[in-house]
Short mmCIF file of C-alpha atoms and ligand atoms in Angstrom, two decimals:
data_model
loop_
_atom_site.label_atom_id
_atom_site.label_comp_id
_atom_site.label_asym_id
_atom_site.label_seq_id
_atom_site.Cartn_x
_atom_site.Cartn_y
_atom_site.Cartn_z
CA UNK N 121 -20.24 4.50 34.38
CA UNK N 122 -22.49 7.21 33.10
CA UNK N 123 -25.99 6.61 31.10
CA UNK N 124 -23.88 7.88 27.70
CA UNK N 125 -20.87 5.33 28.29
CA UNK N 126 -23.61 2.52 28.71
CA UNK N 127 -25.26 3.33 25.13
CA UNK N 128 -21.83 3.50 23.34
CA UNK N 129 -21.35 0.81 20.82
CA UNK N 130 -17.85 0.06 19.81
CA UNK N 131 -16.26 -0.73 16.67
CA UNK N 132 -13.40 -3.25 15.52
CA UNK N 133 -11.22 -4.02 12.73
CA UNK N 134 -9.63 -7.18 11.77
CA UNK N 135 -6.47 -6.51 9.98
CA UNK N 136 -4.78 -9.99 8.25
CA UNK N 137 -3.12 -10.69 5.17
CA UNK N 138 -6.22 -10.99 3.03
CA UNK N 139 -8.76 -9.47 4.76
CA UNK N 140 -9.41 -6.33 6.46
CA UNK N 141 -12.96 -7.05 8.26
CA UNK N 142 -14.69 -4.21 10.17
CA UNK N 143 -17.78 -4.86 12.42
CA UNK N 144 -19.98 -2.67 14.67
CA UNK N 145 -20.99 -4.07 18.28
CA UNK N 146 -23.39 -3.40 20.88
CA UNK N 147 -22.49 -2.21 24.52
CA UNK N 148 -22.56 -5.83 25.30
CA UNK N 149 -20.56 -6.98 22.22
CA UNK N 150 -23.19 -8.30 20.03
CA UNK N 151 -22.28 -8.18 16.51
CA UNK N 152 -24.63 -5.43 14.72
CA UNK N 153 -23.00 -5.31 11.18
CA UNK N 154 -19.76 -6.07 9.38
CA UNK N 155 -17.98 -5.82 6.22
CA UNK N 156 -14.65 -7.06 4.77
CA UNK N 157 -12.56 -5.20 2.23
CA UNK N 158 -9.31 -7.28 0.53
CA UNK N 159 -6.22 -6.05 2.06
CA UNK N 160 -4.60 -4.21 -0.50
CA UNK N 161 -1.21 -5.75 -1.01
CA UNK N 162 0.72 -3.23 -3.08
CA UNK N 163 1.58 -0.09 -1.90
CA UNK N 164 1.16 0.99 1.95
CA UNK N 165 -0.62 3.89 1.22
CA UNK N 166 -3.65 1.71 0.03
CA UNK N 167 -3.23 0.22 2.83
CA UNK N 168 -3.51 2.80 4.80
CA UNK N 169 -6.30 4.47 2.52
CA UNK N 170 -8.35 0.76 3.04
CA UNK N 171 -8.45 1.26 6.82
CA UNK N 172 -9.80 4.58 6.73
CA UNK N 173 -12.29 3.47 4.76
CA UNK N 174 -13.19 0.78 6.97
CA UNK N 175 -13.09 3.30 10.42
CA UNK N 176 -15.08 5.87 8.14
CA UNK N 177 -18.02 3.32 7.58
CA UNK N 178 -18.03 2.41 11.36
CA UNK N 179 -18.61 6.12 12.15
CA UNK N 180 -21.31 5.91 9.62
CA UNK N 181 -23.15 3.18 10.64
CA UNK N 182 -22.83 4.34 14.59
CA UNK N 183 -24.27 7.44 13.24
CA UNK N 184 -21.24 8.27 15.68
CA UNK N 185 -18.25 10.39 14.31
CA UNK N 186 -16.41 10.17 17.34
CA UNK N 187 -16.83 6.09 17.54
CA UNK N 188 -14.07 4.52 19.67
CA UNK N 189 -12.58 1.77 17.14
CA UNK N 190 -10.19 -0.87 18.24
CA UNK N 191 -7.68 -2.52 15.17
CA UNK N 192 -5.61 -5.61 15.39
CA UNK N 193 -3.00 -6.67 14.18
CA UNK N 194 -0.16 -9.35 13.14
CA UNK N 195 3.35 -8.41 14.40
CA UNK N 196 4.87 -5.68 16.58
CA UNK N 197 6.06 -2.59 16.92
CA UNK N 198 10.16 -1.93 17.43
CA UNK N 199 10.78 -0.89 21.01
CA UNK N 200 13.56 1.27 19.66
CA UNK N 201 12.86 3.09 16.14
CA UNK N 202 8.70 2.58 16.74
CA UNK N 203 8.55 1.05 13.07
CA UNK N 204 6.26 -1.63 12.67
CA UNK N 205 7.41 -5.50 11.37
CA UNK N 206 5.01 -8.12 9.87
CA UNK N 207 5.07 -10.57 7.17
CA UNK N 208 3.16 -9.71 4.00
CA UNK N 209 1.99 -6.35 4.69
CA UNK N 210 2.81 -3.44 3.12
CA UNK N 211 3.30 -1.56 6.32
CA UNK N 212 6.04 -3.53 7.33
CA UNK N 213 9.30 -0.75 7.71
CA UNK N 214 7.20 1.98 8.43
CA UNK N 215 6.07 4.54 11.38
CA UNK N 216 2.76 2.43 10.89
CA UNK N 217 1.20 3.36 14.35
CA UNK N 218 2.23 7.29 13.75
CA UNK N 219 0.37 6.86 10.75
CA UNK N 220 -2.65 5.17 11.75
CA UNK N 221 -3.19 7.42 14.97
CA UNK N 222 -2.37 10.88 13.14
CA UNK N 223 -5.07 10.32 10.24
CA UNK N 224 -7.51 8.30 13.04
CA UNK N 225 -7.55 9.85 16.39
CA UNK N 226 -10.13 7.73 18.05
CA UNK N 227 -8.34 4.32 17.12
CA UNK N 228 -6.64 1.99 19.58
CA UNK N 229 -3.95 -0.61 18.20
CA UNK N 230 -3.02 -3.86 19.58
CA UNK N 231 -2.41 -7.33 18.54
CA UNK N 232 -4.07 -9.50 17.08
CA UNK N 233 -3.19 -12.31 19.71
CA UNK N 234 -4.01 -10.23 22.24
CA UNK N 235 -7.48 -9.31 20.94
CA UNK N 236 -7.89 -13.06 20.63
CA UNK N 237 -7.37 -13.40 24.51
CA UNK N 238 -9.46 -11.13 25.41
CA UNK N 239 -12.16 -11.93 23.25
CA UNK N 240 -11.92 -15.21 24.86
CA UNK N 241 -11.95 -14.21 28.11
CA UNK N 242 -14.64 -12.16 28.10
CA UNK N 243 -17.91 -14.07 27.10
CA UNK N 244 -15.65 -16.97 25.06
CA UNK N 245 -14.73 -20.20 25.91
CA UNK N 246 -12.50 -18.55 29.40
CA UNK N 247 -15.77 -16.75 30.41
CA UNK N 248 -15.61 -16.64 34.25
CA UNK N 249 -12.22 -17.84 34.99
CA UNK N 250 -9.99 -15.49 36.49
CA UNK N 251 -6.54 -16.47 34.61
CA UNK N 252 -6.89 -17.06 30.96
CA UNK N 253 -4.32 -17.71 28.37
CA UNK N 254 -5.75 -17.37 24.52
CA UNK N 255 -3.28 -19.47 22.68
CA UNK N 256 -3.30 -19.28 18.67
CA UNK N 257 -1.71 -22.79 16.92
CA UNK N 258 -2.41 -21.35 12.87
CA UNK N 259 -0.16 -20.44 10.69
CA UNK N 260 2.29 -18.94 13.59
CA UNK N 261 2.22 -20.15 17.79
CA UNK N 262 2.01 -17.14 19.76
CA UNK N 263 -0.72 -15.68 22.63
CA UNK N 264 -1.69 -13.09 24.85
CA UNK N 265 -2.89 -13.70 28.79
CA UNK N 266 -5.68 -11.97 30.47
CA UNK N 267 -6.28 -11.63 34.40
CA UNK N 268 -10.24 -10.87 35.57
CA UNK N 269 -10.79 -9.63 31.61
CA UNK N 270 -8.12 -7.53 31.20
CA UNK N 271 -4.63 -7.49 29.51
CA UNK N 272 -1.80 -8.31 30.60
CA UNK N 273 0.71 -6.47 29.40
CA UNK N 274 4.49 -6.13 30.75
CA UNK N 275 7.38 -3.84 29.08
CA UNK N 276 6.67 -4.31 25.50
CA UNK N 277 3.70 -6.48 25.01
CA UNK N 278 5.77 -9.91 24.91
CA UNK N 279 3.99 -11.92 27.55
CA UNK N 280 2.65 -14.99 25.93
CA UNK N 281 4.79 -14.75 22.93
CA UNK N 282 5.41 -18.60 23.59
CA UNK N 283 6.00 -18.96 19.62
CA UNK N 284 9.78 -17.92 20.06
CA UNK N 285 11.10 -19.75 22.47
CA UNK N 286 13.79 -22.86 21.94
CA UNK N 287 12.91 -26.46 21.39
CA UNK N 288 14.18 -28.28 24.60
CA UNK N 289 17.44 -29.94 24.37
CA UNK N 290 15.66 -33.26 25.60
CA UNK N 291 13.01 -33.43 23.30
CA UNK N 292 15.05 -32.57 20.08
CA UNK N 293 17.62 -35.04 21.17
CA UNK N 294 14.95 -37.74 21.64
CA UNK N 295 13.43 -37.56 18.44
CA UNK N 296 16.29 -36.50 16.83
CA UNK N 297 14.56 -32.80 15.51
CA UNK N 298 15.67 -30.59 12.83
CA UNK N 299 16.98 -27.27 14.04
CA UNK N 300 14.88 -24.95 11.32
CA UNK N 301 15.66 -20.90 11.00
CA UNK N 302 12.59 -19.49 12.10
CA UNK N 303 11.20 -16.23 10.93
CA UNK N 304 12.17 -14.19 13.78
CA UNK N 305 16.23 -14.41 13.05
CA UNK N 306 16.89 -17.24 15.09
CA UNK N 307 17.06 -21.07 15.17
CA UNK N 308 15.16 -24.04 16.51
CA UNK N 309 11.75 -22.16 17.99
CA UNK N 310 9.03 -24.22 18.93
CA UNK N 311 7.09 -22.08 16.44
CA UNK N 312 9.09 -24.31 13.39
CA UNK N 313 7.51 -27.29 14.26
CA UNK N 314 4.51 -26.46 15.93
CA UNK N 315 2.57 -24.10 14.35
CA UNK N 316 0.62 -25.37 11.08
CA UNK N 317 3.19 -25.15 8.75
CA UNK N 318 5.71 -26.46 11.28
CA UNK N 319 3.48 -29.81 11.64
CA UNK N 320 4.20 -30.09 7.73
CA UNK N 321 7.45 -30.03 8.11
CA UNK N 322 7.84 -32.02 10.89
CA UNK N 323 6.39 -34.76 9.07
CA UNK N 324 8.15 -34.77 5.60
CA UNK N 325 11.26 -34.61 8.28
CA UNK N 326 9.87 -37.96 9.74
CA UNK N 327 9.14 -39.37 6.10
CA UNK N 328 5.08 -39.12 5.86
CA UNK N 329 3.99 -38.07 2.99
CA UNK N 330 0.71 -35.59 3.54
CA UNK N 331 -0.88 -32.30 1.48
CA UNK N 332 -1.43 -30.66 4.99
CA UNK N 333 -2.47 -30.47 8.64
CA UNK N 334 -5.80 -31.58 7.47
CA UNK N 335 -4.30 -35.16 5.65
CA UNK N 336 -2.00 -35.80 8.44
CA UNK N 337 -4.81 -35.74 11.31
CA UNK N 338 -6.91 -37.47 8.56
CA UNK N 339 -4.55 -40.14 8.82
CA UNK N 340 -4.08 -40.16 12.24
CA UNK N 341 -7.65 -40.79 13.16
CA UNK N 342 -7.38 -43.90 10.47
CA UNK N 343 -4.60 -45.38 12.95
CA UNK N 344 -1.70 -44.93 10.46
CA UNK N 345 1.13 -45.70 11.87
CA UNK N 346 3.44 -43.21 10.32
CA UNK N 347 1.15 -40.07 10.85
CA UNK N 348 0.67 -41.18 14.54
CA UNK N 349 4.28 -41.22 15.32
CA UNK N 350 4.01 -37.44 14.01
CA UNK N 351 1.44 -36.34 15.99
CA UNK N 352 3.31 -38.03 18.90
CA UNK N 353 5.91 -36.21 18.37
CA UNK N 354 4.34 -33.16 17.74
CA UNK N 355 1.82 -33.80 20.70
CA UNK N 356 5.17 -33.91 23.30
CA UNK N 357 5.94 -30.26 21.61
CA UNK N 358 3.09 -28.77 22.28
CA UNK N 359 3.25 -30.20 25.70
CA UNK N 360 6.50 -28.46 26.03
CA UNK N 361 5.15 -25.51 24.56
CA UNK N 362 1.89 -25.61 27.12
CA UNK N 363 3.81 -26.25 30.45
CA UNK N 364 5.90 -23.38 29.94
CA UNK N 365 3.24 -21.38 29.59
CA UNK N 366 1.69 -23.15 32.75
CA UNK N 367 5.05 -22.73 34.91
CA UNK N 368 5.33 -19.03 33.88
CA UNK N 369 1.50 -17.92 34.48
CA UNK N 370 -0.31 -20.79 35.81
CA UNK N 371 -3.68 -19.80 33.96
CA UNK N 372 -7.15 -21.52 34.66
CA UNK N 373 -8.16 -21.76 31.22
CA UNK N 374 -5.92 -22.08 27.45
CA UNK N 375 -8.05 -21.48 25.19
CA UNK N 376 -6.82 -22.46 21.57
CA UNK N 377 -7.85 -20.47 18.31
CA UNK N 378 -5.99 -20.85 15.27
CA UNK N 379 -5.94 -23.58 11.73
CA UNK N 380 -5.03 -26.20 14.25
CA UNK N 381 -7.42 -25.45 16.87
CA UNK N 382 -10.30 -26.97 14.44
CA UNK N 383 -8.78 -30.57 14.51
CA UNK N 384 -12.00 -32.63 15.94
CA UNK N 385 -10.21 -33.54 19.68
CA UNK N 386 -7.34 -31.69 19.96
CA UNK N 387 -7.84 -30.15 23.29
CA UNK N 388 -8.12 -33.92 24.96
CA UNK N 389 -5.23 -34.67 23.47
CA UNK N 390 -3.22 -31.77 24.75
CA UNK N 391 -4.79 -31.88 27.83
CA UNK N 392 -3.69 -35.44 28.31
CA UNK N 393 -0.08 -35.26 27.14
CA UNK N 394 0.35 -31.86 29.25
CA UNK N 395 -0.86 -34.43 32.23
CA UNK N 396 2.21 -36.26 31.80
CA UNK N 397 4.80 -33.64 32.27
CA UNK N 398 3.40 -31.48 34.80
CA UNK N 399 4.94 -31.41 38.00
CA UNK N 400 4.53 -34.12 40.53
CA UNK N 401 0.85 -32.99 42.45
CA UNK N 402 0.00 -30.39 39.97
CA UNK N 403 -2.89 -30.42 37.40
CA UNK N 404 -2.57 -28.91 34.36
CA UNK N 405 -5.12 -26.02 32.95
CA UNK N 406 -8.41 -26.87 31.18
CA UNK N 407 -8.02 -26.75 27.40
CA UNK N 408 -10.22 -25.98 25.44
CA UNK N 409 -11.45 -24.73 21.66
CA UNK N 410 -11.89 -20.97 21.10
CA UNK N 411 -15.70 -20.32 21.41
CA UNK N 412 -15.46 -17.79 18.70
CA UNK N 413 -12.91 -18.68 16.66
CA UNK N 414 -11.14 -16.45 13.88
CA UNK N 415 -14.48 -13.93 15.10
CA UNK N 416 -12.49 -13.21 18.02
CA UNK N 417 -10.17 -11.00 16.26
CA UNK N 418 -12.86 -8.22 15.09
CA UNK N 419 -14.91 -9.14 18.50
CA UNK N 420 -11.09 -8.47 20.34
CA UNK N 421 -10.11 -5.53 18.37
CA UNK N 422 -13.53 -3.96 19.62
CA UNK N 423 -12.93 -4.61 23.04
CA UNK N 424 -9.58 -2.34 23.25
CA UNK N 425 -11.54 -0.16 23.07
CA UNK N 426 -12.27 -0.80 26.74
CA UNK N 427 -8.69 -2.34 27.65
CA UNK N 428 -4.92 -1.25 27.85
CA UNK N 429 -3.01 0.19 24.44
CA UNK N 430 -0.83 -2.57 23.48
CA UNK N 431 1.00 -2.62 20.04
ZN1 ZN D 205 11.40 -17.53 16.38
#
């Protein structure tokens, strides 16, 4: 590494639904400055015009107009026709990354899951363990896996997208589960019922009446009967959920980010129902809470920078 490449600072943006945060970083990832614009949710070239913005203040405050800037982002690119797909942006249809790379030539895209993992895995809550999977429970259930700090990638970016894969047969026949259309075209993903919004629904499908994720572990921690047998169902989900991603890449570390992350205990909980179906002689991974939460997405973002082109 030369003298220059050890000064460079490195820039990120955070692109969600509501927010489209921007933040400048030392060499060693230490937040210098940041600043959040709303995510314009009309027309796609505000969209597009709100991201310059945000890469064009980056260059300014790195006094650098050649500042490497790493974006993530929710959804995926089309293998086939390159057009991008996410929920409630106005880029959703379009040559999105064509777009973005024409007007920006020094930005790198990838997703936002990924830039979670590797966030995560480098100075977070996986710091020194060589196999780490960043797992995000919020509004969605998807991740992104990392090997000594770096991406792991495969054909089109789909490793860890653990979000879209069926419900076992033996667990929806046990507790007798709703088979719900999930957002990506097809039926019964785990995402449906484990994901925030899934949890809902899995519970006015068992008859509890709650406002949210936040009432139902509320109500769980007061011992009530009818939100526990919820979360025990929910809990064997997530187990299912966890030991395929444990049979498929055996990682060290899951870290968990995402709405559901935040409920006080969680990780002892998955880490003790994942103990139960592991196979016979195994252990399971250490679980454990994102160290920097939602910041991992602009910290992430930043660090693709340094990593593999994944979008
Ligand atoms: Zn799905």
């Amino acid at each position: 590494m030369t003298t220059t490449d050890t000064k460079r600072l490195h820039g990120g943006i955070d692109l969600g639904g509501t927010k489209i945060e921007a933040a400048l970083f030392d060499r060693d990832f230490k937040k210098l400055d940041t600043r959040r614009l709303d995510t314009p949710r009309g027309s796609y070239e505000d969209l597009l015009a709100a991201i310059d913005a945000q890469y064009a203040w980056l260059s300014v405050q790195a006094q650098d107009p050649a500042l490497a800037v790493g974006i993530g982002l929710p959804g995926y690119f089309s293998k086939t026709s390159g057009l991008y797909h996410a929920a409630n942006l106005p880029a959703s249809g379009r040559p999105f990354r064509d777009d973005l790379t024409a007007r920006l030539p020094h930005l790198v895209i990838g997703q936002d899951l990924k830039c979670f993992a590797l966030s995560e895995a480098r100075g977070g809550a996986g710091d020194g363990a060589r196999h780490v999977f960043g797992l995000i429970m919020g509004t969605g259930l998807g991740g992104a896996y990392c090997v000594d700090g770096h991406l792991v990638d495969g054909l089109q970016g789909l490793v860890g997208e653990v979000g879209h894969l069926p419900i076992g047969a033996a667990t929806a026949r046990a507790h007798d589960l709703p088979q719900i259309a999930c957002g990506c075209g097809r039926i019964a993903c785990l995402e449906t019922l484990v994901a925030g919004p899934g949890l809902e629904r899995l519970a006015r499908h068992l008859g509890l009446e709650a406002t949210g994720t936040r009432e139902i572990f509320a109500l769980y921690a007061k011992a009530d009967a009818q939100a526990q047998a919820v979360v025990d169902v929910w809990l064997d989900l997530c187990a299912q959920t966890l030991l395929t991603i444990q049979m498929s890449l055996d990682p060290d570390v899951i870290v968990l980010g995402g709405g559901l992350s935040n409920v006080d205990g969680v990780e002892r909980l998955l880490e003790d129902r994942l103990s139960r179906v592991v196979l016979r002689g195994t252990v399971g991974p250490s679980i454990r809470r994102a160290k920097f939460g939602d910041a991992s997405g602009v910290r992430g973002a930043a660090m693709l920078t340094q990593d593999l082109v994944i979008a």
